[in-house]
Every structure is written in structure tokens, then in C-alpha cells.
PDB file of C-alpha atoms and ligand atoms in Angstrom:
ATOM      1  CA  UNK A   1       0.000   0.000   0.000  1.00  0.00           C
ATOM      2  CA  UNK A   2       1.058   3.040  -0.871  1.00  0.00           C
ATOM      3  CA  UNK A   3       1.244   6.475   1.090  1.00  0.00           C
ATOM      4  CA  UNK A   4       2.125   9.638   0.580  1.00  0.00           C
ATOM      5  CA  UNK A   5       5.775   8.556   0.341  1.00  0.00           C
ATOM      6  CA  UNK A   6       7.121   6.033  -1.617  1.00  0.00           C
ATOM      7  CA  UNK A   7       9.782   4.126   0.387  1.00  0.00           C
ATOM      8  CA  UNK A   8      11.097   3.039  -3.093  1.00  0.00           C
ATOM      9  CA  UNK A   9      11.423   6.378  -4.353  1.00  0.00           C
ATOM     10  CA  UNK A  10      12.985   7.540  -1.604  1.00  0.00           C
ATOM     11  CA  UNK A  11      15.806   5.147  -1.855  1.00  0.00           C
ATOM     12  CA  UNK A  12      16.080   5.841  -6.065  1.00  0.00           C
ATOM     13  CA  UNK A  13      16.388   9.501  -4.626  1.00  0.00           C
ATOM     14  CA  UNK A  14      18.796   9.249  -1.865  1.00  0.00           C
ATOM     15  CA  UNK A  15      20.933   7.197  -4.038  1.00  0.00           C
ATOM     16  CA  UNK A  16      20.884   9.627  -6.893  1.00  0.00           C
ATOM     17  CA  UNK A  17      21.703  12.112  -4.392  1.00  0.00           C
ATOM     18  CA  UNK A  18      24.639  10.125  -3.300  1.00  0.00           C
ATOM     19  CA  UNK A  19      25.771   9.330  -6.733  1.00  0.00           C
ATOM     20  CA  UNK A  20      25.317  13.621  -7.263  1.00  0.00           C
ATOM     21  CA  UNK A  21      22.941  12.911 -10.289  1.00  0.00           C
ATOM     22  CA  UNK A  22      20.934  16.064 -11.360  1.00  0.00           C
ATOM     23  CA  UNK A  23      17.345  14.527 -11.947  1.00  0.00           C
ATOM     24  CA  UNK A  24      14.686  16.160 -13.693  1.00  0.00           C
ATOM     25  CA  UNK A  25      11.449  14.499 -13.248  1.00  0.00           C
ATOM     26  CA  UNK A  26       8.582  15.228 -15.549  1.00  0.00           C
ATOM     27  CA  UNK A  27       5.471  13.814 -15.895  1.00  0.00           C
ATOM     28  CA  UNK A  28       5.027  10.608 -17.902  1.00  0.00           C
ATOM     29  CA  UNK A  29       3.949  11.262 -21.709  1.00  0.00           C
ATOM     30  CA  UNK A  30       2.145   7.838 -21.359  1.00  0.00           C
ATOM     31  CA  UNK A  31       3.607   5.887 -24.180  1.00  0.00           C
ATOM     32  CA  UNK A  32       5.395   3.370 -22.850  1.00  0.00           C
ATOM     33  CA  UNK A  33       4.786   0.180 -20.554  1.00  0.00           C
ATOM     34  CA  UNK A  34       5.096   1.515 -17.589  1.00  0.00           C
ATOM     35  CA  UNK A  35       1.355   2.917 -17.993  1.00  0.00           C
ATOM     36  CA  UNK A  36       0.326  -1.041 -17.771  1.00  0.00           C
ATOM     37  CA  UNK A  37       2.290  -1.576 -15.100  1.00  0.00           C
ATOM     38  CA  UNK A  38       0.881   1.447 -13.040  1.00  0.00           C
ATOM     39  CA  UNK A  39      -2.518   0.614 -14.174  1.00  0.00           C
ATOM     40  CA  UNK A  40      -2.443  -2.449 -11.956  1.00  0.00           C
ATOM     41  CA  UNK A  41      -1.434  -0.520  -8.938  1.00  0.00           C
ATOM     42  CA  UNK A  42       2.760  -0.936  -8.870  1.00  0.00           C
ATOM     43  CA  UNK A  43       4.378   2.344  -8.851  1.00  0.00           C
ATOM     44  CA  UNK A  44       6.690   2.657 -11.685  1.00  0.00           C
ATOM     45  CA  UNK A  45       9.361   4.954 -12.822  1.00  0.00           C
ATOM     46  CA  UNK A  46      10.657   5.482 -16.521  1.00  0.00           C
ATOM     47  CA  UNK A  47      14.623   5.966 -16.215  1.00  0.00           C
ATOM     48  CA  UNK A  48      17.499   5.711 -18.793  1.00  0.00           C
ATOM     49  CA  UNK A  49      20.871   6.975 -17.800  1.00  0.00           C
ATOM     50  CA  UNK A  50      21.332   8.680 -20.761  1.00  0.00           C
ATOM     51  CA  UNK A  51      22.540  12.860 -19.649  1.00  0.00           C
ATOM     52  CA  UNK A  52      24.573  14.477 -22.711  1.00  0.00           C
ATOM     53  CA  UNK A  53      23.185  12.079 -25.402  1.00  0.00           C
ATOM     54  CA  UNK A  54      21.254  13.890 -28.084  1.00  0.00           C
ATOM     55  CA  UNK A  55      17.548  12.756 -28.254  1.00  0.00           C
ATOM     56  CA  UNK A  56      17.891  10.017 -30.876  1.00  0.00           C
ATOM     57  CA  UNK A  57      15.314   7.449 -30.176  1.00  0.00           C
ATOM     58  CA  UNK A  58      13.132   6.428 -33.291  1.00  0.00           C
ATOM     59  CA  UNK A  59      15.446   8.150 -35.786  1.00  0.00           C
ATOM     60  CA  UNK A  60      18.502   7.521 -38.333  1.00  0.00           C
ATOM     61  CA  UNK A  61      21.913   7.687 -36.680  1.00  0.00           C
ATOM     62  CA  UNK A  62      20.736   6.228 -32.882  1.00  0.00           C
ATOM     63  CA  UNK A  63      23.698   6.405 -31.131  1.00  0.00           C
ATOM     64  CA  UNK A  64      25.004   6.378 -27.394  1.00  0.00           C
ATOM     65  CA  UNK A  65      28.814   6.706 -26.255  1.00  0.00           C
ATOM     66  CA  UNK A  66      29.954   3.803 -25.162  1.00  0.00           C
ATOM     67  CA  UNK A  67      31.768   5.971 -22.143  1.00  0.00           C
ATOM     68  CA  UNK A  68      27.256   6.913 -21.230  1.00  0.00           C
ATOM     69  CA  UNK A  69      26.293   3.603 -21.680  1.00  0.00           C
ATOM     70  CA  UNK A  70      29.081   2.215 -19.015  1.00  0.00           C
ATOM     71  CA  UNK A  71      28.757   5.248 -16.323  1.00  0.00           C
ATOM     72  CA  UNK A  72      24.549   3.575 -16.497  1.00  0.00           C
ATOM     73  CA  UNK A  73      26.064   0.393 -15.085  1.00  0.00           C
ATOM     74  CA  UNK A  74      27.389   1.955 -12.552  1.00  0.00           C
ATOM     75  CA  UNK A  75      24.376   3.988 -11.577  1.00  0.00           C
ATOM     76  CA  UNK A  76      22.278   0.857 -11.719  1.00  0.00           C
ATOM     77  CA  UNK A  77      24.400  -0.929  -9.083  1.00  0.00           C
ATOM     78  CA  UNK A  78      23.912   1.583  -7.207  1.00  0.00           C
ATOM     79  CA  UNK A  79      20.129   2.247  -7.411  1.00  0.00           C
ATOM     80  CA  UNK A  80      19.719  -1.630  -7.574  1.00  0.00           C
ATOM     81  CA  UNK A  81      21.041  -1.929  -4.434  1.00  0.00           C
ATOM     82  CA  UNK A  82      19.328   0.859  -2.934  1.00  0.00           C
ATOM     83  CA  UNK A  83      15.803   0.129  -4.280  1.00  0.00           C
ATOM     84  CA  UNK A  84      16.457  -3.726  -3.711  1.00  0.00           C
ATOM     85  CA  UNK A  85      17.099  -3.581   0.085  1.00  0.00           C
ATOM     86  CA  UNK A  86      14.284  -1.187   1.149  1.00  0.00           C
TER      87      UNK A  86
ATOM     88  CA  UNK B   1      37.286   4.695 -17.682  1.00  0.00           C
ATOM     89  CA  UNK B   2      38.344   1.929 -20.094  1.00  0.00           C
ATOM     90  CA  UNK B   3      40.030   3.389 -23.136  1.00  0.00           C
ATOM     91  CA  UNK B   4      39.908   0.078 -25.277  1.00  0.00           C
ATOM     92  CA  UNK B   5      36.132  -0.144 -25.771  1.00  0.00           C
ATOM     93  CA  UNK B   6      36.562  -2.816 -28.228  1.00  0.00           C
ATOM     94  CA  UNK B   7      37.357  -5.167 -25.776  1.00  0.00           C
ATOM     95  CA  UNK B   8      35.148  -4.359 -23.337  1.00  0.00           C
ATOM     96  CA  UNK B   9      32.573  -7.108 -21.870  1.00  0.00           C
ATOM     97  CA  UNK B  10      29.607  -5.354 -21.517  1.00  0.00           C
ATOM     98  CA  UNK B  11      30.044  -2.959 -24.628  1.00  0.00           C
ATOM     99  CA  UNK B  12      30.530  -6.216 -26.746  1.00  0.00           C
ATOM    100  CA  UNK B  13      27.335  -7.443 -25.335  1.00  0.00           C
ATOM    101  CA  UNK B  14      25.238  -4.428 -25.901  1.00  0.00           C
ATOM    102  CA  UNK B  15      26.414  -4.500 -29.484  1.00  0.00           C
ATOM    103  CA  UNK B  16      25.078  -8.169 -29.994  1.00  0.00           C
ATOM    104  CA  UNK B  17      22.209  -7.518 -28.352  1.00  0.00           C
ATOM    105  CA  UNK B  18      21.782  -4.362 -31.039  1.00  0.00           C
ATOM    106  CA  UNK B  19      23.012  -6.950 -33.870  1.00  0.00           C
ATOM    107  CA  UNK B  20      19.734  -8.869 -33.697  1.00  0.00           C
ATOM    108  CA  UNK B  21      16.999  -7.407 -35.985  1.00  0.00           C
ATOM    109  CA  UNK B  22      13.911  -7.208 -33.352  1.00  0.00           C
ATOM    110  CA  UNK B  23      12.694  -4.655 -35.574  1.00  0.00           C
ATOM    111  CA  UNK B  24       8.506  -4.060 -36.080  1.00  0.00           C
ATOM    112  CA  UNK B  25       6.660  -4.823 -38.084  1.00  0.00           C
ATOM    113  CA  UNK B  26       6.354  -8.839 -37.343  1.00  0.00           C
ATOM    114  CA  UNK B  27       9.346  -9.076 -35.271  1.00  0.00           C
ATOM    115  CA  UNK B  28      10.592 -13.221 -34.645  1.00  0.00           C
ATOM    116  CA  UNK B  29      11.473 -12.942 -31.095  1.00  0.00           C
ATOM    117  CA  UNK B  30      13.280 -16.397 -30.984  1.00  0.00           C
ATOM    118  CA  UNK B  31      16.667 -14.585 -31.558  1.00  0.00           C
ATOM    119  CA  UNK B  32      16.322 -12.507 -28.451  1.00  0.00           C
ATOM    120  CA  UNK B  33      14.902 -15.100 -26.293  1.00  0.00           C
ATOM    121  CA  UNK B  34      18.458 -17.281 -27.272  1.00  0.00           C
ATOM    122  CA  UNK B  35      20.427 -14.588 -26.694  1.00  0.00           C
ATOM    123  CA  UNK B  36      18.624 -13.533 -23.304  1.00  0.00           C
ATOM    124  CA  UNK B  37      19.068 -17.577 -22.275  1.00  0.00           C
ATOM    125  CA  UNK B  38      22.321 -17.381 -22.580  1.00  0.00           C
ATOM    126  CA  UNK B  39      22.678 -14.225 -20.881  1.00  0.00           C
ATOM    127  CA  UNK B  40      20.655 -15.817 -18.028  1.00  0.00           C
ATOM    128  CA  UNK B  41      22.539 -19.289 -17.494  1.00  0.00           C
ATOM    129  CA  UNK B  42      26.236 -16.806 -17.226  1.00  0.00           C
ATOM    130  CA  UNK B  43      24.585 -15.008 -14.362  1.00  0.00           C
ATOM    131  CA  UNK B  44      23.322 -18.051 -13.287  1.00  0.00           C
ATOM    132  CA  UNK B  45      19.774 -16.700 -12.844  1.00  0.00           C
ATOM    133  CA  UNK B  46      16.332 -18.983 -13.495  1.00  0.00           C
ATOM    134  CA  UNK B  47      14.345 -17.959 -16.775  1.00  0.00           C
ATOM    135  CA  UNK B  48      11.040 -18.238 -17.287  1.00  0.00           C
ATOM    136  CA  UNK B  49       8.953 -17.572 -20.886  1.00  0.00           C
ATOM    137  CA  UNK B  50       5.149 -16.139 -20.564  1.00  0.00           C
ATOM    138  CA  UNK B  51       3.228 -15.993 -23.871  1.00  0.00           C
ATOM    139  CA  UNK B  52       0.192 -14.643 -23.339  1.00  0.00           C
ATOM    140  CA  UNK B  53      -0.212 -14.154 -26.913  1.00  0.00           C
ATOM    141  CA  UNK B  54       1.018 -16.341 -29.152  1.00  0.00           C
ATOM    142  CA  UNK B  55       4.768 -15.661 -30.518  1.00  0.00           C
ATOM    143  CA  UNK B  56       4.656 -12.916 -28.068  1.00  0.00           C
ATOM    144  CA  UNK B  57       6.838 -14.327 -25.495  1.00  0.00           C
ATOM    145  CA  UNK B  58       8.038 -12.006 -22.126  1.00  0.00           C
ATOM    146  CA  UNK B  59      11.274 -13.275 -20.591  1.00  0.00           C
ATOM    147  CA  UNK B  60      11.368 -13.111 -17.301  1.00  0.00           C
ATOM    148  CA  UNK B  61      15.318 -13.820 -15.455  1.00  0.00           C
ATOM    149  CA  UNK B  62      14.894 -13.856 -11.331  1.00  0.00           C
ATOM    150  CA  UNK B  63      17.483 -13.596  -8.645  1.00  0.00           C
ATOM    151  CA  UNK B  64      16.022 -13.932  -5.903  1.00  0.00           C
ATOM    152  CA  UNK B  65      16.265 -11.912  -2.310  1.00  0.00           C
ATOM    153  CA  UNK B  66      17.480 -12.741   0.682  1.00  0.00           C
ATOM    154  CA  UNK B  67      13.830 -11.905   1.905  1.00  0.00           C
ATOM    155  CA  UNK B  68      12.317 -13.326  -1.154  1.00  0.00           C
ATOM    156  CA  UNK B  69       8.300 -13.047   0.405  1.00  0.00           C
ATOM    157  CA  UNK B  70       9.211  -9.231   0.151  1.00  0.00           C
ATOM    158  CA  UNK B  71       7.310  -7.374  -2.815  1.00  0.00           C
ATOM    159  CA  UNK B  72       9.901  -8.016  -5.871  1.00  0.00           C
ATOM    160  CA  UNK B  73      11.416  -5.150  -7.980  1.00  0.00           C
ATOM    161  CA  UNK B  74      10.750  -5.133 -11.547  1.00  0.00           C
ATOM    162  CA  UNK B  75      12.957  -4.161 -14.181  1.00  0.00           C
ATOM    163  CA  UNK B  76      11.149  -4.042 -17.527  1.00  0.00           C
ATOM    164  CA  UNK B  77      12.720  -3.438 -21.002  1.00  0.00           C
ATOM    165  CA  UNK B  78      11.444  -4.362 -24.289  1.00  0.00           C
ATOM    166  CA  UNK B  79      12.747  -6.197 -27.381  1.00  0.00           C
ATOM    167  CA  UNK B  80      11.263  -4.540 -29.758  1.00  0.00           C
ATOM    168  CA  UNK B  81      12.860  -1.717 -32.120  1.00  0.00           C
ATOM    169  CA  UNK B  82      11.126   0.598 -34.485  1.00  0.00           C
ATOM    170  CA  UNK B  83      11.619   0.472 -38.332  1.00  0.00           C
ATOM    171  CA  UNK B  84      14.738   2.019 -39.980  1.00  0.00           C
ATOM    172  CA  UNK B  85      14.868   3.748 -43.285  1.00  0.00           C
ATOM    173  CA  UNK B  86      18.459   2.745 -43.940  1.00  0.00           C
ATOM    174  CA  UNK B  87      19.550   4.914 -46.349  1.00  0.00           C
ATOM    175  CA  UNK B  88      19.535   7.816 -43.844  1.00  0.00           C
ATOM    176  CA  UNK B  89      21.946   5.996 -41.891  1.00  0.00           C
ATOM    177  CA  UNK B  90      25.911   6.385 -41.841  1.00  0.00           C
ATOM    178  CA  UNK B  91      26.289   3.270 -40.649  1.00  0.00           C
ATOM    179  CA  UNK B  92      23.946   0.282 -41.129  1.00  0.00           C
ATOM    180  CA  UNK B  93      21.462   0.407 -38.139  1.00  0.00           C
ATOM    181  CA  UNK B  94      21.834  -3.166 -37.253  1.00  0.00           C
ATOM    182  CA  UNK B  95      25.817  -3.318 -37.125  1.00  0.00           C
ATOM    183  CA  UNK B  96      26.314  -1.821 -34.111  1.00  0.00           C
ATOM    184  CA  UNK B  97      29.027   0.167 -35.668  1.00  0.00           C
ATOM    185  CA  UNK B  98      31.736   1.419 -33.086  1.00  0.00           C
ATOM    186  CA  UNK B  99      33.709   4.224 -33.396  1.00  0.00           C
ATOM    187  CA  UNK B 100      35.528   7.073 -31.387  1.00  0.00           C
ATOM    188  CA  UNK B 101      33.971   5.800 -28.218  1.00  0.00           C
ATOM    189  CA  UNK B 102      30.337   6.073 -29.731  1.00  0.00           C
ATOM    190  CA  UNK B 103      27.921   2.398 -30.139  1.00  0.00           C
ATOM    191  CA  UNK B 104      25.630   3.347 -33.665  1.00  0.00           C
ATOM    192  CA  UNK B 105      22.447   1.380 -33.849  1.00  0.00           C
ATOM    193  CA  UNK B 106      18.787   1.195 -33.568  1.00  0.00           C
ATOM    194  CA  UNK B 107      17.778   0.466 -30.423  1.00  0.00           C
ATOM    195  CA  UNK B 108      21.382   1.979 -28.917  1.00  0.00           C
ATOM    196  CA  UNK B 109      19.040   4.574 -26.855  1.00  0.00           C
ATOM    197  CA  UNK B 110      15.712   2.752 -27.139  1.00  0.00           C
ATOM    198  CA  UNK B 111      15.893   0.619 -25.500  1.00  0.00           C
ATOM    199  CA  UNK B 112      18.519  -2.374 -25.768  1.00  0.00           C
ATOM    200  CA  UNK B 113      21.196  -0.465 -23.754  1.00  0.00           C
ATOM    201  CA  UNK B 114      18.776  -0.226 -20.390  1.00  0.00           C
ATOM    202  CA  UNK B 115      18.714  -4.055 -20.766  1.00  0.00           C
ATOM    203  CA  UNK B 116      22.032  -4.707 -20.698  1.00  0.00           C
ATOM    204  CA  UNK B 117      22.796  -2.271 -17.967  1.00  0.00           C
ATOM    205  CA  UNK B 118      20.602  -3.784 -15.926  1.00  0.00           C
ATOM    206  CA  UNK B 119      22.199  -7.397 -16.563  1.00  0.00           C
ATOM    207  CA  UNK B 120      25.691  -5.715 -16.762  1.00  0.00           C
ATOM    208  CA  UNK B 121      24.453  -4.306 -13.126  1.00  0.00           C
ATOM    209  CA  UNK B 122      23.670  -7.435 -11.968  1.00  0.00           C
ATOM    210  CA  UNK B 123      26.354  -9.280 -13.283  1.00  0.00           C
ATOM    211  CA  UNK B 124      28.784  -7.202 -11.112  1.00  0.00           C
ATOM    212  CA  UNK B 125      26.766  -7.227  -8.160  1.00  0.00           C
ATOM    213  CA  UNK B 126      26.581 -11.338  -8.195  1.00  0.00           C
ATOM    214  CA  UNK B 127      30.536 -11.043  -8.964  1.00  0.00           C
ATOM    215  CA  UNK B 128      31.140  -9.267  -5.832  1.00  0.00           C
ATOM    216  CA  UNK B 129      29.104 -12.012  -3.986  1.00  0.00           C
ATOM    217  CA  UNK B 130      26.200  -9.012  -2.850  1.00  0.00           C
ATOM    218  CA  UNK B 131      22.655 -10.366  -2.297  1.00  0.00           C
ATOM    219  CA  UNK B 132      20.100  -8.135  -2.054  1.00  0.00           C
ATOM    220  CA  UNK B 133      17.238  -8.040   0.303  1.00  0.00           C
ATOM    221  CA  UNK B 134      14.828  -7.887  -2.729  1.00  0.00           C
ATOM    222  CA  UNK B 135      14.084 -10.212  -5.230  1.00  0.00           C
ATOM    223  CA  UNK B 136      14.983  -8.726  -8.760  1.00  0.00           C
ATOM    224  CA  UNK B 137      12.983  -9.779 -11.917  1.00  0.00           C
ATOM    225  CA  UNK B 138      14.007  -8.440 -14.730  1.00  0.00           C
ATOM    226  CA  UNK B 139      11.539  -8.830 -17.601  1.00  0.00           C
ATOM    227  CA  UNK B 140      12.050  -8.516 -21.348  1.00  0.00           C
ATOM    228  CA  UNK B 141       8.614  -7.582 -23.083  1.00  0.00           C
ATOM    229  CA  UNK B 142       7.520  -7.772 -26.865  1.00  0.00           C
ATOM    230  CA  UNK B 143       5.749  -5.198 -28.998  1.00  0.00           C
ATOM    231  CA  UNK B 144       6.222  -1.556 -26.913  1.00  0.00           C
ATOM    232  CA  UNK B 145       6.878  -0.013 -30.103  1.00  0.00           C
ATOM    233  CA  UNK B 146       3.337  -1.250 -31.484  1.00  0.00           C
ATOM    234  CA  UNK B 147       1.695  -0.578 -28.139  1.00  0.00           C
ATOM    235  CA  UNK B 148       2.613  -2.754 -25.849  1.00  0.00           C
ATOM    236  CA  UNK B 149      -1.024  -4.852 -26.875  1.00  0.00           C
ATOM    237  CA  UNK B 150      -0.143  -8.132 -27.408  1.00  0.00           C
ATOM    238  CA  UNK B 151       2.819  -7.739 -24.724  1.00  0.00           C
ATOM    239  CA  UNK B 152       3.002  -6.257 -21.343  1.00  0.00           C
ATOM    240  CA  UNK B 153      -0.799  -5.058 -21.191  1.00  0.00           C
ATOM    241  CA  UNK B 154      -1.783  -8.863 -21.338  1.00  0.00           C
ATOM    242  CA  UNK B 155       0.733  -9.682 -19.032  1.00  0.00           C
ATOM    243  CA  UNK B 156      -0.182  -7.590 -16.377  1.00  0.00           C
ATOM    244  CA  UNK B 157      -3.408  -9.188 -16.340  1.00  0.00           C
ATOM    245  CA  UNK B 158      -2.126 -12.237 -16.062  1.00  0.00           C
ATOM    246  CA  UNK B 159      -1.961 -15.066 -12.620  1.00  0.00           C
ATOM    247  CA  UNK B 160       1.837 -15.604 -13.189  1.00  0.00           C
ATOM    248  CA  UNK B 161       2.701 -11.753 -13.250  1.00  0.00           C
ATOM    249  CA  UNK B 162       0.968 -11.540 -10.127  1.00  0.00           C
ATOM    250  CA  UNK B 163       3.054 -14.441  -8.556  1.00  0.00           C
ATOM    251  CA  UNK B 164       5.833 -12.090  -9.375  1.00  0.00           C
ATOM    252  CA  UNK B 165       4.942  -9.961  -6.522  1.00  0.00           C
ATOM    253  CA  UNK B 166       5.763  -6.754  -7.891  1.00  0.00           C
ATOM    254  CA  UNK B 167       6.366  -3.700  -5.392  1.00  0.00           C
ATOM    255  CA  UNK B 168       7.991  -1.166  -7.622  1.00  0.00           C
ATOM    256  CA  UNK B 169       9.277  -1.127 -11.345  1.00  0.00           C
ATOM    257  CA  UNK B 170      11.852   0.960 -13.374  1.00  0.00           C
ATOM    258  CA  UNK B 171      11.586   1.045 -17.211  1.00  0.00           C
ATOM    259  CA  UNK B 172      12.611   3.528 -19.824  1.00  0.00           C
ATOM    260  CA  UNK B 173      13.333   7.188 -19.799  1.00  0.00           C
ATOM    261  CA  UNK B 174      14.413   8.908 -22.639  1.00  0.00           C
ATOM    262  CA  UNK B 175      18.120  10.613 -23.158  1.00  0.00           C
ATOM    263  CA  UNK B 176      18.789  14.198 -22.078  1.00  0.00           C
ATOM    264  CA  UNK B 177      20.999  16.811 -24.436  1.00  0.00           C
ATOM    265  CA  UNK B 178      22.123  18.362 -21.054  1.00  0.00           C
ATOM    266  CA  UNK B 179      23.710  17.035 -17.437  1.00  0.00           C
ATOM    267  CA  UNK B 180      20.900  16.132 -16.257  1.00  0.00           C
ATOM    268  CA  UNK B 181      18.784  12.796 -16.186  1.00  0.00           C
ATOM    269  CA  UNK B 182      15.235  12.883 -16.889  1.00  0.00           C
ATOM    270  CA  UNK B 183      12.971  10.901 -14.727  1.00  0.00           C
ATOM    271  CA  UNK B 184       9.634   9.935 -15.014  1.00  0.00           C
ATOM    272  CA  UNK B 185       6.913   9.574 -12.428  1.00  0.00           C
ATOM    273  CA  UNK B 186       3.008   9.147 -12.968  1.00  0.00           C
ATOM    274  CA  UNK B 187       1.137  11.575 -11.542  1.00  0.00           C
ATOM    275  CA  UNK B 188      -2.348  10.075 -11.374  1.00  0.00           C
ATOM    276  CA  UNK B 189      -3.960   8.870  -8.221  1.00  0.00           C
ATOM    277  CA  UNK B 190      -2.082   5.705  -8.904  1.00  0.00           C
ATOM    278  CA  UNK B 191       0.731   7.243  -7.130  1.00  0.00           C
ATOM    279  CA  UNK B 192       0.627  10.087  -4.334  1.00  0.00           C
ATOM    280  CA  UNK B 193       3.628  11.317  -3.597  1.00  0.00           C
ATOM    281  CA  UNK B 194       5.970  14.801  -3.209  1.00  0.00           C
ATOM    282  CA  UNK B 195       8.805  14.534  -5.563  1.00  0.00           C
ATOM    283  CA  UNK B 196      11.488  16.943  -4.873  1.00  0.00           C
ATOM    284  CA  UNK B 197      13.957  17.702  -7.198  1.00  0.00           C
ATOM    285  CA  UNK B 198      17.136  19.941  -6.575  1.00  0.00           C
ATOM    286  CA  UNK B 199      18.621  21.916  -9.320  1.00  0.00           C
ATOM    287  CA  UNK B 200      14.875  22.851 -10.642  1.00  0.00           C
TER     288      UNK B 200
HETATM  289 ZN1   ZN C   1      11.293   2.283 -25.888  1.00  0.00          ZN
END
């Protein structure tokens, strides 16, 4: 059950905090999965860890730096872990 | 940071994963669900396949928690690319072309890369002999790009996603042309909750 904290979110948060990620959180456009998900009562949050990378989904030339796509592992360990031993 | 990217494990597998033409329309999912099995038995993780639809199959790899009767954490990504008009590209789209440090392909940003982080993320965790408290699905979905239909909006309906015990799931953002990250949170009365972000 859900209140008006999410003990999930707050360890996404505090570990973004710790990792000194600038997050900019916007509200959903709806497209994706996640609306399913949500739907059926499981809060969900849509996150890539792509900062500096040009806004190439769905068109020619999709690209991400390899040096992006490795600094993401190392977020996700960390907001695994966090999320993963609320 | 590794300066030889050629060599590097998880950039390698990223760029198979982009090498396999999941592209829409009519996309033969067998390819992925090899290459995610394999994936699976080197972490040494359990697999299960749901098809809800026929030839719609969602992959699901589990590592279970140290408390697994706790509410699981799901971490979604789909298969599924959108079309190409290959002529516009400098590099074929399904080459996973590499060069100066940069990974060219469809799917690079949406959304293959997210599901190799989060095996990549796992994969070092289980190397450094962590368990987490939580048990960690992490699900591989067909279709998004059409909708999601025949993929994860049957599945959510279905018995064995509810044995999955879901508490909380991460899927796809989208990239950002600046330093920061964009998140995404539903605002509906799905989820209440006071999101504070610094820097805003
Ligand atoms: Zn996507």
C-alpha cells in the first residue's frame, strides 16, 4: 500500500543524491509500458541513464557513447542496491 | 574509464544484443529469447517464458532476495525496435558500428542499452558475492513499439505476473541533451507522492 511517500522512491532519490545525479522528473507522456504496469497498482518509474546524449530514439543515426552507456552500469548498481534492500 | 572499448565485456554485449533485428513490423522474437538464455545461465539466474499471446513471449530472469516473500522489484525493457529507413543511416542500423567511443544502432538509446545495464548491473553485483534483500525480476517484453497490446498489457493481467509480486518497477526514460537525467513519475492517483527535485 502506498502512502504519501514512496519508500522506493525515496531510496532511487537518496541514491541519486549520493551518486550527485541532477534529476529532472517530468510527468510521464504515457507511451510506454510503464502505464500497464501502473494501471495495476505498482508504482513505476521510466529511467534511462542517458545525460549528454542527443535525443535520438526512433530516428537515423541512434547512437550512445559507449563511455554513457558504461557510467549507467554503474548507476544501476547503485540504485539496484538501494531500491532492492528497502 | 576503459580506453579500449573494443574489448570491453559489456560494450561487446550491448552491441550483440543491437546486432539482432527485433525490428517491427512482425518481429521473430526467438533470436532474443536465445540470446537472453544465454545471458541468463552466465549469471546463473532462473528464466522463465510467458506468452500470453502467441509468438509474443516475455522473458522473465529472477534472482532472488534474501527476503524473497518481500514485494519483488521489476525491471522491464522491451525487445522490440522501431523500423529504420536505412539509407539515412551512416552506418547500417543493425551493425552496431563502433567508433571514437560512440555504439551506432537502432535500439542503442531505445531501448537495448537499459537491458544490458541492468544485466551488466547485476552481473557485477553477483561477482562481488552481494545479495540483495529484494528479489529482482528483470523482464524482457515484446511489442512496446506497437503498443505494448499483445505484450506487457496482457501480461499484467495475467496469474503468473501476479506471482511475481511486484512492489515497484523501473523502465525507460528517454536521453537528455544536457547534465541532467530525466525521470519519469506518474502523476495520477495511482501514485501520491511529493517529488522533490534539486537543481529545478
Ligand atoms: Zn522504448
Amino acid at each position: 500500500k502506498l502512502d504519501s511517500t514512496n519508500p522506493f522512491w525515496e531510496a532511487f532519490k537518496a541514491a541519486a543524491d549520493e551518486l550527485k545525479l541532477k534529476l529532472d522528473c517530468r510527468i510521464f507522456p504515457g507511451g510506454t509500458d510503464s502505464r500497464y504496469v501502473r494501471q495495476v497498482g505498482i508504482p513505476a518509474l521510466g529511467f534511462s541513464p542517458m545525460n549528454d546524449t542527443p535525443v535520438l530514439l526512433h530516428d537515423h543515426d541512434e547512437f550512445l557513447s559507449a563511455d554513457i552507456f558504461l557510467k549507467g552500469i554503474d548507476i544501476y548498481v547503485k540504485l539496484l542496491t538501494a531500491v532492492a534492500n528497502v | 574509464m576503459p580506453s579500449d572499448y573494443e574489448s570491453d565485456p559489456a560494450v561487446s554485449n550491448l552491441r550483440n544484443y543491437l546486432r539482432i533485428r527485433s525490428v517491427q513490423p512482425n518481429v521473430n522474437y526467438d533470436e532474443c529469447l536465445t540470446y537472453l538464455r544465454g545471458q541468463a545461465a552466465e549469471l546463473g539466474l532462473p528464466v522463465q517464458v510467458f506468452e500470453p499471446r502467441p509468438r509474443k513471449p516475455i522473458l522473465v530472469m529472477t534472482w532472488e532476495g534474501l527476503e524473497p516473500a518481500l514485494p519483488s522489484v521489476l525491471l522491464n525493457s522491451h525487445m522490440d525496435v522501431v523500423p529504420v529507413f536505412e539509407k539515412s543511416w551512416t552506418f547500417p542500423p543493425f551493425e552496431a558500428h563502433l567508433e571514437n567511443g560512440v555504439i551506432y544502432g537502432r535500439g542503442a538509446q531505445d531501448m537495448k542499452s537499459v537491458a544490458i545495464q541492468y544485466i551488466e548491473a547485476v552481473r557485477r553485483l553477483k561477482a562481488e558475492g552481494i545479495r540483495l534483500k529484494r528479489t529482482l525480476h528483470l523482464s524482457f517484453v515484446p511489442d512496446e513499439e506497437i503498443g505494448g497490446g499483445p505484450g506487457m498489457s496482457q501480461f499484467v493481467k495475467t496469474e503468473d505476473f501476479k506471482k511475481l509480486n511486484i512492489g515497484f518497477a523501473l523502465d525507460e526514460g528517454i536521453a537528455s541533451a544536457t547534465d541532467e537525467y530525466l525521470i519519469f513519475n506518474a502523476e495520477r492517483n495511482i501514485w501520491h507522492m511529493t517529488v522533490v527535485c534539486p537543481g529545478k
